[in-house]
PDB file of C-alpha atoms in Angstrom:
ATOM      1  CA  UNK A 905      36.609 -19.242   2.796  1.00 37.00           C
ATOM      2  CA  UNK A 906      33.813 -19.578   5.214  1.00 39.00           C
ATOM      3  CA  UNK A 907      32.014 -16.113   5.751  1.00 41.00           C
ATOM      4  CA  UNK A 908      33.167 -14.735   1.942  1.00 44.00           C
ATOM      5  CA  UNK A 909      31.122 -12.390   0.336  1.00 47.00           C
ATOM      6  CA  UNK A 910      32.152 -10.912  -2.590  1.00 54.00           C
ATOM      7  CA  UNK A 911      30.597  -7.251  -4.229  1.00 59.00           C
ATOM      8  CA  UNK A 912      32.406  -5.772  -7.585  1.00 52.00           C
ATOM      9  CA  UNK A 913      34.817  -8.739  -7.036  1.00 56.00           C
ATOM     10  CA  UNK A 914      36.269  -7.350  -3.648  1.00 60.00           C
ATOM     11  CA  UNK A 915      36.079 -10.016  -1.087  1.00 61.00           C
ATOM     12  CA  UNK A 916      33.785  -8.400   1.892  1.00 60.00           C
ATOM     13  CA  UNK A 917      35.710 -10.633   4.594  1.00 63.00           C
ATOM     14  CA  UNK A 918      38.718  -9.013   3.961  1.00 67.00           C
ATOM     15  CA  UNK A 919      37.331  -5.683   4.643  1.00 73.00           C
ATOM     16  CA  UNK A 920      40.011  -3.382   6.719  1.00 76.00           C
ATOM     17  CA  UNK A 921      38.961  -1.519   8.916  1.00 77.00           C
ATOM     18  CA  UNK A 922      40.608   1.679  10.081  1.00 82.00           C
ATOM     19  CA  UNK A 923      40.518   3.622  13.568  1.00 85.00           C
ATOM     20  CA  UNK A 924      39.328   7.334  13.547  1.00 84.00           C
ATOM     21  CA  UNK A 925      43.468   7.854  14.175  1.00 87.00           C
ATOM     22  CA  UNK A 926      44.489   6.629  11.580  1.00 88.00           C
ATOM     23  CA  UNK A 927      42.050   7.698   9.380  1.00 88.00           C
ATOM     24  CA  UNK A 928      42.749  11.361  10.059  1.00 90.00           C
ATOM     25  CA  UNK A 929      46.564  10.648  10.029  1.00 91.00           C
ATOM     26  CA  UNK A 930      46.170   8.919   5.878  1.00 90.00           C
ATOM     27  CA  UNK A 931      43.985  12.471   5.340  1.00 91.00           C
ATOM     28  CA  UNK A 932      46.485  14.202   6.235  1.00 90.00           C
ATOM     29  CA  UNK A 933      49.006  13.009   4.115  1.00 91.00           C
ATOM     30  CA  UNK A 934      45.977  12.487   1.230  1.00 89.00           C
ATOM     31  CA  UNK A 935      45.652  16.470   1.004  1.00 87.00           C
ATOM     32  CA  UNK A 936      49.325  16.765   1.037  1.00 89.00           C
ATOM     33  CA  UNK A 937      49.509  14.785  -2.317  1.00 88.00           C
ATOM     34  CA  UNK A 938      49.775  11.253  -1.028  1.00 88.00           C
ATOM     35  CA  UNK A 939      48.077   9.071  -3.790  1.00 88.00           C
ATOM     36  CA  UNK A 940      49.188   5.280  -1.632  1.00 90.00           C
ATOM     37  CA  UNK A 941      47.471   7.233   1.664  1.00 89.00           C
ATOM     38  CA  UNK A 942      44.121   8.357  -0.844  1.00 90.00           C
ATOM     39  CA  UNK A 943      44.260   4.354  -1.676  1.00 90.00           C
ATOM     40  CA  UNK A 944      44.567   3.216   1.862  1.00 90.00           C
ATOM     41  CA  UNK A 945      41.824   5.132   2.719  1.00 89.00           C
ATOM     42  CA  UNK A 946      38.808   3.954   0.061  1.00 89.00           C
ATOM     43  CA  UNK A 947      40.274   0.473   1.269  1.00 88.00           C
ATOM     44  CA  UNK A 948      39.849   1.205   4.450  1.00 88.00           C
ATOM     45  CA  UNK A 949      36.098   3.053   4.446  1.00 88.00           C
ATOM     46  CA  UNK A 950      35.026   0.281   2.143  1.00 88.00           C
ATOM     47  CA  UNK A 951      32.716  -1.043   5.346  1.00 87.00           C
ATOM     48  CA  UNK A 952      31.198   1.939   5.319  1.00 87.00           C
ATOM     49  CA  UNK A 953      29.821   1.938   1.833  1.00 89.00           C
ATOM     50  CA  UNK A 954      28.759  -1.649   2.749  1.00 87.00           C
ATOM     51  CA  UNK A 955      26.399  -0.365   5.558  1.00 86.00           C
ATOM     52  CA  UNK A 956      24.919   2.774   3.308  1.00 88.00           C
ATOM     53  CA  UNK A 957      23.848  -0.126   0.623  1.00 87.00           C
ATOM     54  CA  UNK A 958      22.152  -1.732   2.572  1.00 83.00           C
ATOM     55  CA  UNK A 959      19.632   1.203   2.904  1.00 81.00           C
ATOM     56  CA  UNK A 960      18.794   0.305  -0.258  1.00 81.00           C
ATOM     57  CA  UNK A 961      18.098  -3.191  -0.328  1.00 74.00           C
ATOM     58  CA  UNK A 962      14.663  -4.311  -1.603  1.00 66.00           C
ATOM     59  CA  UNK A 963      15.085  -2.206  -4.722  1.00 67.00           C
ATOM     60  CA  UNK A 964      15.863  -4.407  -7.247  1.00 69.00           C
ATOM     61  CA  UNK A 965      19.032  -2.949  -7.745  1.00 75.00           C
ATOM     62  CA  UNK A 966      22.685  -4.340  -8.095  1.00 80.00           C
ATOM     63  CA  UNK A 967      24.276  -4.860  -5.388  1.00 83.00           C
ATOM     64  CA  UNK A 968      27.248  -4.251  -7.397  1.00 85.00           C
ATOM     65  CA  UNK A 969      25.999  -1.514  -9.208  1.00 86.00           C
ATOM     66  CA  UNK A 970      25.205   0.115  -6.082  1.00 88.00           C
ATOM     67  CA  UNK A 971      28.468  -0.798  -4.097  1.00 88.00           C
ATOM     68  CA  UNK A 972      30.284   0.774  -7.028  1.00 89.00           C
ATOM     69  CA  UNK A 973      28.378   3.714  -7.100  1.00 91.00           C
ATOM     70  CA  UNK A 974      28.877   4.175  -3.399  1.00 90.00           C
ATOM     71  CA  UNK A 975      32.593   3.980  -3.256  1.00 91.00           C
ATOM     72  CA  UNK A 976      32.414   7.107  -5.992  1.00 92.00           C
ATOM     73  CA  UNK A 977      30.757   8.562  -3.312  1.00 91.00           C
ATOM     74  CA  UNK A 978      33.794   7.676  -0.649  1.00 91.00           C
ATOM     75  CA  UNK A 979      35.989   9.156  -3.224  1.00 92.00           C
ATOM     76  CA  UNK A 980      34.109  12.388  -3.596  1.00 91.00           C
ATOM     77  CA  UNK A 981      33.793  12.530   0.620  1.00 91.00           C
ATOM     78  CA  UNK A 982      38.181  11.623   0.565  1.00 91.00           C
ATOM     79  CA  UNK A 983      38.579  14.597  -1.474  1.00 89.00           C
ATOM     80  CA  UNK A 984      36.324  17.504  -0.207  1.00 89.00           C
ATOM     81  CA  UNK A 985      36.379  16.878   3.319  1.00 89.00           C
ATOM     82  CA  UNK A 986      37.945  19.553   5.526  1.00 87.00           C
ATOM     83  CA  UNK A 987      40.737  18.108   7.829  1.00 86.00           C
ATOM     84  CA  UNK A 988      40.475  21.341   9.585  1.00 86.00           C
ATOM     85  CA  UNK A 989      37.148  20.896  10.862  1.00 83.00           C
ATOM     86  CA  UNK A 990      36.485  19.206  14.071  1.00 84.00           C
ATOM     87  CA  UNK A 991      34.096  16.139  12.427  1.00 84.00           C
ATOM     88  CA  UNK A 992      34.522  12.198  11.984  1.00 87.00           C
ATOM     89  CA  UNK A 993      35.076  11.489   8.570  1.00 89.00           C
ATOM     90  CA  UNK A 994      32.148   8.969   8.575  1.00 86.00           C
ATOM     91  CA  UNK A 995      29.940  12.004   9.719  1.00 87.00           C
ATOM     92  CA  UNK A 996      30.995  13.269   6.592  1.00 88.00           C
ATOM     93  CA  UNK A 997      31.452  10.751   4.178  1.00 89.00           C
ATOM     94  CA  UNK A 998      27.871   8.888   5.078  1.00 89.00           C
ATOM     95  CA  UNK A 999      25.708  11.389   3.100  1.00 89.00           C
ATOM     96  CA  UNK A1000      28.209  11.907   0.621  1.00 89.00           C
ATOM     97  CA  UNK A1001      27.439   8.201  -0.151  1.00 91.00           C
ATOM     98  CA  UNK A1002      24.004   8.462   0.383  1.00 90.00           C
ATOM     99  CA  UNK A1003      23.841  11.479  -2.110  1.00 86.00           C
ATOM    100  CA  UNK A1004      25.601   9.523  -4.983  1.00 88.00           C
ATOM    101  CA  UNK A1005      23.512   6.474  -4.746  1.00 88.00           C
ATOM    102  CA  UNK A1006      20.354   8.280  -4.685  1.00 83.00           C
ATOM    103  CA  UNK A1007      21.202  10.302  -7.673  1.00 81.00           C
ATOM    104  CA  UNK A1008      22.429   7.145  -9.704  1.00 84.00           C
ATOM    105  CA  UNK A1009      18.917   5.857  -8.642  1.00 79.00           C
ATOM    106  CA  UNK A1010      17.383   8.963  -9.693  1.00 73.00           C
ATOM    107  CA  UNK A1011      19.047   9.002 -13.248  1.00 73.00           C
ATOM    108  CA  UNK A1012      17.909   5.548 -13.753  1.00 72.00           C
ATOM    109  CA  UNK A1013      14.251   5.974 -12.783  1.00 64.00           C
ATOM    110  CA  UNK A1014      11.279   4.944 -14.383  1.00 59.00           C
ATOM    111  CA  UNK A1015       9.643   7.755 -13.555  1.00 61.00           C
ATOM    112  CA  UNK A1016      10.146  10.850 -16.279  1.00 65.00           C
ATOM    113  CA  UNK A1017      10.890  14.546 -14.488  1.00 68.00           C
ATOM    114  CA  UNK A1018      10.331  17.809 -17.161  1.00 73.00           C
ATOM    115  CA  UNK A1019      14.077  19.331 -17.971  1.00 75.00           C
ATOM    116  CA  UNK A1020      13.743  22.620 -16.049  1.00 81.00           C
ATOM    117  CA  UNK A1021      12.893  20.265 -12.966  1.00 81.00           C
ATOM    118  CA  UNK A1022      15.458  18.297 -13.215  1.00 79.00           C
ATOM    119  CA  UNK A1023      17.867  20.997 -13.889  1.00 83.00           C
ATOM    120  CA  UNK A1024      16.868  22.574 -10.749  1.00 88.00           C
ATOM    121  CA  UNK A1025      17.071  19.969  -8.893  1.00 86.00           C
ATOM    122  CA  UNK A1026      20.813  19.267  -9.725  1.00 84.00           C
ATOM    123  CA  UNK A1027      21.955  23.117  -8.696  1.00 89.00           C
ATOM    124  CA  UNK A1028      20.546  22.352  -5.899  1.00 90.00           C
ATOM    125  CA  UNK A1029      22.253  19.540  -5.132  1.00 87.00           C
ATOM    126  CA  UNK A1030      25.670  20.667  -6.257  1.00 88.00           C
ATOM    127  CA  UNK A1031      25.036  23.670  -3.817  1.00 90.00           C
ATOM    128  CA  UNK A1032      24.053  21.392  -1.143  1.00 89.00           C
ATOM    129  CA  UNK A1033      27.497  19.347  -1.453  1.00 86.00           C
ATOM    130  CA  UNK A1034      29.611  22.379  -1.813  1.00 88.00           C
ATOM    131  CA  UNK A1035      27.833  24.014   1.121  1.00 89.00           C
ATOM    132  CA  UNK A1036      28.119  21.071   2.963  1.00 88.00           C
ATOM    133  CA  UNK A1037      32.617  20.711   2.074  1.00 83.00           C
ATOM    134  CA  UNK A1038      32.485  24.612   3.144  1.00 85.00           C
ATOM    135  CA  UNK A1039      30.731  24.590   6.191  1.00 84.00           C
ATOM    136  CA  UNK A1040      30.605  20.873   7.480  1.00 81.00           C
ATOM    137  CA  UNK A1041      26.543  20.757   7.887  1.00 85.00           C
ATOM    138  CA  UNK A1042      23.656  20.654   6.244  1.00 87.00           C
ATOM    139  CA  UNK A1043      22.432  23.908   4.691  1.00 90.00           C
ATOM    140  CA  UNK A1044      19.005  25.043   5.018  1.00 91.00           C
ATOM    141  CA  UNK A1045      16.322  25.361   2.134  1.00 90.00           C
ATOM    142  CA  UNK A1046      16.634  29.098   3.114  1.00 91.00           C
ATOM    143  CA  UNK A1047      20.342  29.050   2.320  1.00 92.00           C
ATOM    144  CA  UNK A1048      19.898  27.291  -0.601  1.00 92.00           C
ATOM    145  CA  UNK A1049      17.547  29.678  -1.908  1.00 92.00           C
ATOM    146  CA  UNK A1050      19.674  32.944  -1.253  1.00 92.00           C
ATOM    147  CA  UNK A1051      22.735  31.141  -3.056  1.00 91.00           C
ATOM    148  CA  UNK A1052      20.864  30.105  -6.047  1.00 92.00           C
ATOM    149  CA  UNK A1053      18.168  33.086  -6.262  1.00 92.00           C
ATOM    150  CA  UNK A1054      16.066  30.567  -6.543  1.00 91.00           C
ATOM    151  CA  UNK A1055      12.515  30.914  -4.787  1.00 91.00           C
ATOM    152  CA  UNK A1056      12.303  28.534  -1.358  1.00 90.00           C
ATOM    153  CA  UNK A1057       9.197  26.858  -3.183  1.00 90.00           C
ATOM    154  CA  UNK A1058      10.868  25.941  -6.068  1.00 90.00           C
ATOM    155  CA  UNK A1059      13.705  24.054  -4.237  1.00 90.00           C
ATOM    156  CA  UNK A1060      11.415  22.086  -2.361  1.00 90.00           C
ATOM    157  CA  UNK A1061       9.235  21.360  -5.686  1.00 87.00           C
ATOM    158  CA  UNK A1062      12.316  19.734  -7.421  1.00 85.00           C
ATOM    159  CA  UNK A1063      13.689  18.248  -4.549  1.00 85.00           C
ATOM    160  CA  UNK A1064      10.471  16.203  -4.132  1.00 82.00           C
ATOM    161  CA  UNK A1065      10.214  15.543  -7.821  1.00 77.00           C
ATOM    162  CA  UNK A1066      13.727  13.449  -7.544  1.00 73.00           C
ATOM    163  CA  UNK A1067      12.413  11.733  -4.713  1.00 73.00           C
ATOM    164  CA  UNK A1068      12.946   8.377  -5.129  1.00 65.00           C
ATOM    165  CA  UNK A1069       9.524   5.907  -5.113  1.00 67.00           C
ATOM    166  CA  UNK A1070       9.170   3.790  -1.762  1.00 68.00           C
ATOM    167  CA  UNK A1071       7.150   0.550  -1.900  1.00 69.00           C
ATOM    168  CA  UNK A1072       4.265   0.595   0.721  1.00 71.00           C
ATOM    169  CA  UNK A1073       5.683  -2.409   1.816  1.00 68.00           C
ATOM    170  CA  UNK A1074       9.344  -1.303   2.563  1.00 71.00           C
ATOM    171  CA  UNK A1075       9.853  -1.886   6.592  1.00 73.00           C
ATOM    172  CA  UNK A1076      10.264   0.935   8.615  1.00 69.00           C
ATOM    173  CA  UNK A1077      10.723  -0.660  12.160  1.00 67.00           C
ATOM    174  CA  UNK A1078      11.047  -4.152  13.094  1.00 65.00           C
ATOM    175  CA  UNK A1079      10.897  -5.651  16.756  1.00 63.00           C
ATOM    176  CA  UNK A1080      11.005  -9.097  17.687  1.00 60.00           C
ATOM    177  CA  UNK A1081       9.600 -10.184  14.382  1.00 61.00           C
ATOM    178  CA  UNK A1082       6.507  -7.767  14.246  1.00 68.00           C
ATOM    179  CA  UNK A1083       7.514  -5.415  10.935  1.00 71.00           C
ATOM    180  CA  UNK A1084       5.836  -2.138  10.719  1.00 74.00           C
ATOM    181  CA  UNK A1085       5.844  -1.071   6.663  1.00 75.00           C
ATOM    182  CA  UNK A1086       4.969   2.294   5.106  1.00 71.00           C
ATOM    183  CA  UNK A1087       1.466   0.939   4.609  1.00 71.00           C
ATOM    184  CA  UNK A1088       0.915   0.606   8.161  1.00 69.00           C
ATOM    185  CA  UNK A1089       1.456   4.253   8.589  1.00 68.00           C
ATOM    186  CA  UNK A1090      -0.370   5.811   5.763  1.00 71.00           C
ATOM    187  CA  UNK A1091      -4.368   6.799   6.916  1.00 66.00           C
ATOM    188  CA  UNK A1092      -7.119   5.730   4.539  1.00 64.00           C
ATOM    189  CA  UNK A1093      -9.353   9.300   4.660  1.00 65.00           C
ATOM    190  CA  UNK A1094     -11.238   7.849   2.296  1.00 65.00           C
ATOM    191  CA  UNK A1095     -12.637   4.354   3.404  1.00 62.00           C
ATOM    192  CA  UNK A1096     -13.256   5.564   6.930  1.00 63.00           C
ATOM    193  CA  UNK A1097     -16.108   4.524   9.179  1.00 62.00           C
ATOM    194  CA  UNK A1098     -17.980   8.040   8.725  1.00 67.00           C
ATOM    195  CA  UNK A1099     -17.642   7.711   4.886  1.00 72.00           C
ATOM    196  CA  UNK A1100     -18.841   4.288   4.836  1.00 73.00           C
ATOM    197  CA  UNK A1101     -22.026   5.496   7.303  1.00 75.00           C
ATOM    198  CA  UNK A1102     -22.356   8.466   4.565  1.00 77.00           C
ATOM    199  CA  UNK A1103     -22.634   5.885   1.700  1.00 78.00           C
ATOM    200  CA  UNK A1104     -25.307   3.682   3.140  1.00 81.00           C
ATOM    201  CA  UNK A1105     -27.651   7.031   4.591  1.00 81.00           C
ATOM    202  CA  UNK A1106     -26.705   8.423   0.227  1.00 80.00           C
ATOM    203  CA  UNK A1107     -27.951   5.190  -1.267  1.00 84.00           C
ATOM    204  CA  UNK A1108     -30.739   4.598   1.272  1.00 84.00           C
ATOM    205  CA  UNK A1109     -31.995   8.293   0.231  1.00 84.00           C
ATOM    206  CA  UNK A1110     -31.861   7.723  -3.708  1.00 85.00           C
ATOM    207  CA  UNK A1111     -34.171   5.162  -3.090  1.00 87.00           C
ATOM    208  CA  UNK A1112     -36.827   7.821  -2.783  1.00 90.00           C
ATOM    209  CA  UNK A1113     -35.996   8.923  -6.203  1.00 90.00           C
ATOM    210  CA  UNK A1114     -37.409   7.745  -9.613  1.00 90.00           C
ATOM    211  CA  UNK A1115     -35.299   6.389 -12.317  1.00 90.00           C
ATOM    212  CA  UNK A1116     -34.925   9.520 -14.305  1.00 91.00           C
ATOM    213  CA  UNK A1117     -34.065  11.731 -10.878  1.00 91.00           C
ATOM    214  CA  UNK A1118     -31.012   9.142 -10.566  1.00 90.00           C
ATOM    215  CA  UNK A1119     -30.049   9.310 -14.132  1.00 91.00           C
ATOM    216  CA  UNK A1120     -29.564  12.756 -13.945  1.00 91.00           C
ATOM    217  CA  UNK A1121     -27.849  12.930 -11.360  1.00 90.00           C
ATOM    218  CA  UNK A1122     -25.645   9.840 -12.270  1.00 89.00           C
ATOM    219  CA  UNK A1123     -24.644  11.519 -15.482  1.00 90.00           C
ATOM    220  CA  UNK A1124     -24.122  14.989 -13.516  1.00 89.00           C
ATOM    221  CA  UNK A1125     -22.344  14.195 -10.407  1.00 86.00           C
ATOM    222  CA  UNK A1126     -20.635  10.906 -11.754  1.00 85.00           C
ATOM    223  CA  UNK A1127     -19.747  11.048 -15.672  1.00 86.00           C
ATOM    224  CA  UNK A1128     -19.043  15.124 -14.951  1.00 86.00           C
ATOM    225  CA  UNK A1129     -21.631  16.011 -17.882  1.00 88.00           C
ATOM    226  CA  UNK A1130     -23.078  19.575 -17.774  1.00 90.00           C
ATOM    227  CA  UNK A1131     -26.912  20.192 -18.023  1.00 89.00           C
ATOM    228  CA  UNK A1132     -26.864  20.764 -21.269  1.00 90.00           C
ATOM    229  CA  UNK A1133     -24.940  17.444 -22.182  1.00 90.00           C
ATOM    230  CA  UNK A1134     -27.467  16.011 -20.023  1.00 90.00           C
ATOM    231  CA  UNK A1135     -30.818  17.255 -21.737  1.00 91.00           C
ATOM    232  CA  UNK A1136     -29.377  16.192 -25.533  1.00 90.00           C
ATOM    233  CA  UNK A1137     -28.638  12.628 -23.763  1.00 90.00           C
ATOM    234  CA  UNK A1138     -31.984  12.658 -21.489  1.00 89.00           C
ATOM    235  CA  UNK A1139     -34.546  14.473 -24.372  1.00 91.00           C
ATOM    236  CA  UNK A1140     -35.385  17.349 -21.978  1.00 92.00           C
ATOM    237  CA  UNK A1141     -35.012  21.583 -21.876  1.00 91.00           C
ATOM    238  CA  UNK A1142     -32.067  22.459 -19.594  1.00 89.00           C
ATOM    239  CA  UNK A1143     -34.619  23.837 -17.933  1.00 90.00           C
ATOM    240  CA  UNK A1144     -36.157  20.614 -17.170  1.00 92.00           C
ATOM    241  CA  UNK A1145     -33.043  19.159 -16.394  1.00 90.00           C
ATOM    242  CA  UNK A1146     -32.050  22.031 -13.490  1.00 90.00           C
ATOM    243  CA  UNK A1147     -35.619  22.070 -11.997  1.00 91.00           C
ATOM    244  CA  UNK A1148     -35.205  18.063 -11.594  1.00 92.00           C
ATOM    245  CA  UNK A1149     -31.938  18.323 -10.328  1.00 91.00           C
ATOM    246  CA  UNK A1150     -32.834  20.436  -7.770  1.00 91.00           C
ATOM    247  CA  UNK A1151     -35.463  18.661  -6.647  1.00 91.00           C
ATOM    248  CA  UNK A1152     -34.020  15.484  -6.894  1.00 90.00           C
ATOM    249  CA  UNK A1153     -31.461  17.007  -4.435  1.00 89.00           C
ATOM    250  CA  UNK A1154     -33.814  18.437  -1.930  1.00 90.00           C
ATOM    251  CA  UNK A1155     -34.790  15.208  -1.538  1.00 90.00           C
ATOM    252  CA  UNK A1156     -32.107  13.566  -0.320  1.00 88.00           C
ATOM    253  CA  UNK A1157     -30.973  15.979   1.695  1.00 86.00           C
ATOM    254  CA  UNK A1158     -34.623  15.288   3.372  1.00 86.00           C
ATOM    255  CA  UNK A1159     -34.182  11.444   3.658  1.00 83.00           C
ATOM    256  CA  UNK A1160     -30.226  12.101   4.928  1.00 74.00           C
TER     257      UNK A1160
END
């Protein structure tokens, strides 16, 4: 068939898709025990999960792996949301998604995180989904923090700990062919023009120094070596090392 895509071995073109109707009218009858409606509905929301993976792309993940992850996702959002509450299920079920995929991405990191953050981390997130079937919204780090007794900066520590990487090269906006990546909006504070101008006027004032001025200072300020390091290594008091130090600074700071 022209147009077929298959994920997991379900055949994308053949995706249903169901009106917000009839969507809340198979809920219904899901919470009242209806296991064909429950199926009917994953079959149904299966588009969805197809648009949260693609959030993802670029990852080198599986695009199965991930499609499968994010239907457990749909399953968990089918089962805790609140028919009661005046919300579209997709509202809902979109960071439910989300929230699985990132976690299976999280558990299969490269990137180690210490127990007791990790720990953390996951109270916090099984808080934040059963504050979010409760209420219907996101719940604030200040929420979080009175349910758990857990102290505000804490949350926020493990929460960015779990954080999954981003390449500097992942695009963030795209117009007419010009992509903008996370590079492009990251500052250099360290290669600017001033610090470059700084450089030039710092080597143009060692010049004035003679060669034992700049080794001690090159084994001070730039291999982190205390004056005492420095006069075993050099042959010199402390003493003698301090007094040149000092003067070897005064200097520059004349020529700067």
């Amino acid at each position: 068939m022209q147009g077929k895509v298959e994920i997991a071995g379900v055949n994308t073109a053949k995706l249903k898709v169901l009106k917000n109707e009839e969507t809340m009218e198979l809920l219904r009858r899901c919470k009242s025990g209806d296991s064909s409606a429950r199926e009917q509905l994953i079959e149904g929301n299966l588009r969805l999960v197809l648009s949260v993976i693609q959030r993802f792309n670029g990852r080198g993940e599986s695009v199965d792996d991930l499609f499968q992850v994010g239907c457990i996702g749909l399953m968990k959002a089918i089962d805790n949301f609140d028919i009661s509450q005046p919300v579209r299920f997709s509202t809902y079920g979109v960071p439910m998604i989300i929230g699985e995929i990132r976690r299976y991405l999280r558990d299969n990191s490269a990137i180690r995180i210490s127990r007791s953050m990790r720990d953390t981390a996951y109270r916090v997130l099984q808080a934040r989904e059963r504050m979010i079937s409760e209420n219907q919204r996101e719940p604030t780090v200040e929420q979080l923090s009175q349910a758990l007794d857990i102290p505000r900066e804490e949350i926020v520590f493990a929460m960015d700990a779990i954080m999954e990487p981003v390449s500097l090269y992942e695009p963030v906006y795209s117009d007419s062919g010009d992509t903008v990546c996370v590079m492009d909006q990251i500052s250099d504070g360290k290669n600017t023009d001033e610090k470059w101008a700084e450089r030039i006027a710092l080597k143009d004032a060692m010049k004035f120094l003679d060669e034992r001025e700049r080794h001690i200072l090159s084994l001070r300020f730039f291999d982190g070596k205390t004056q005492m390091e420095v006069s075993t290594e050099v042959g010199i008091s402390q003493a003698q090392v301090s007094r040149l130090e000092k003067g070897a600074i005064n200097t520059i700071r004349k020529h700067l």
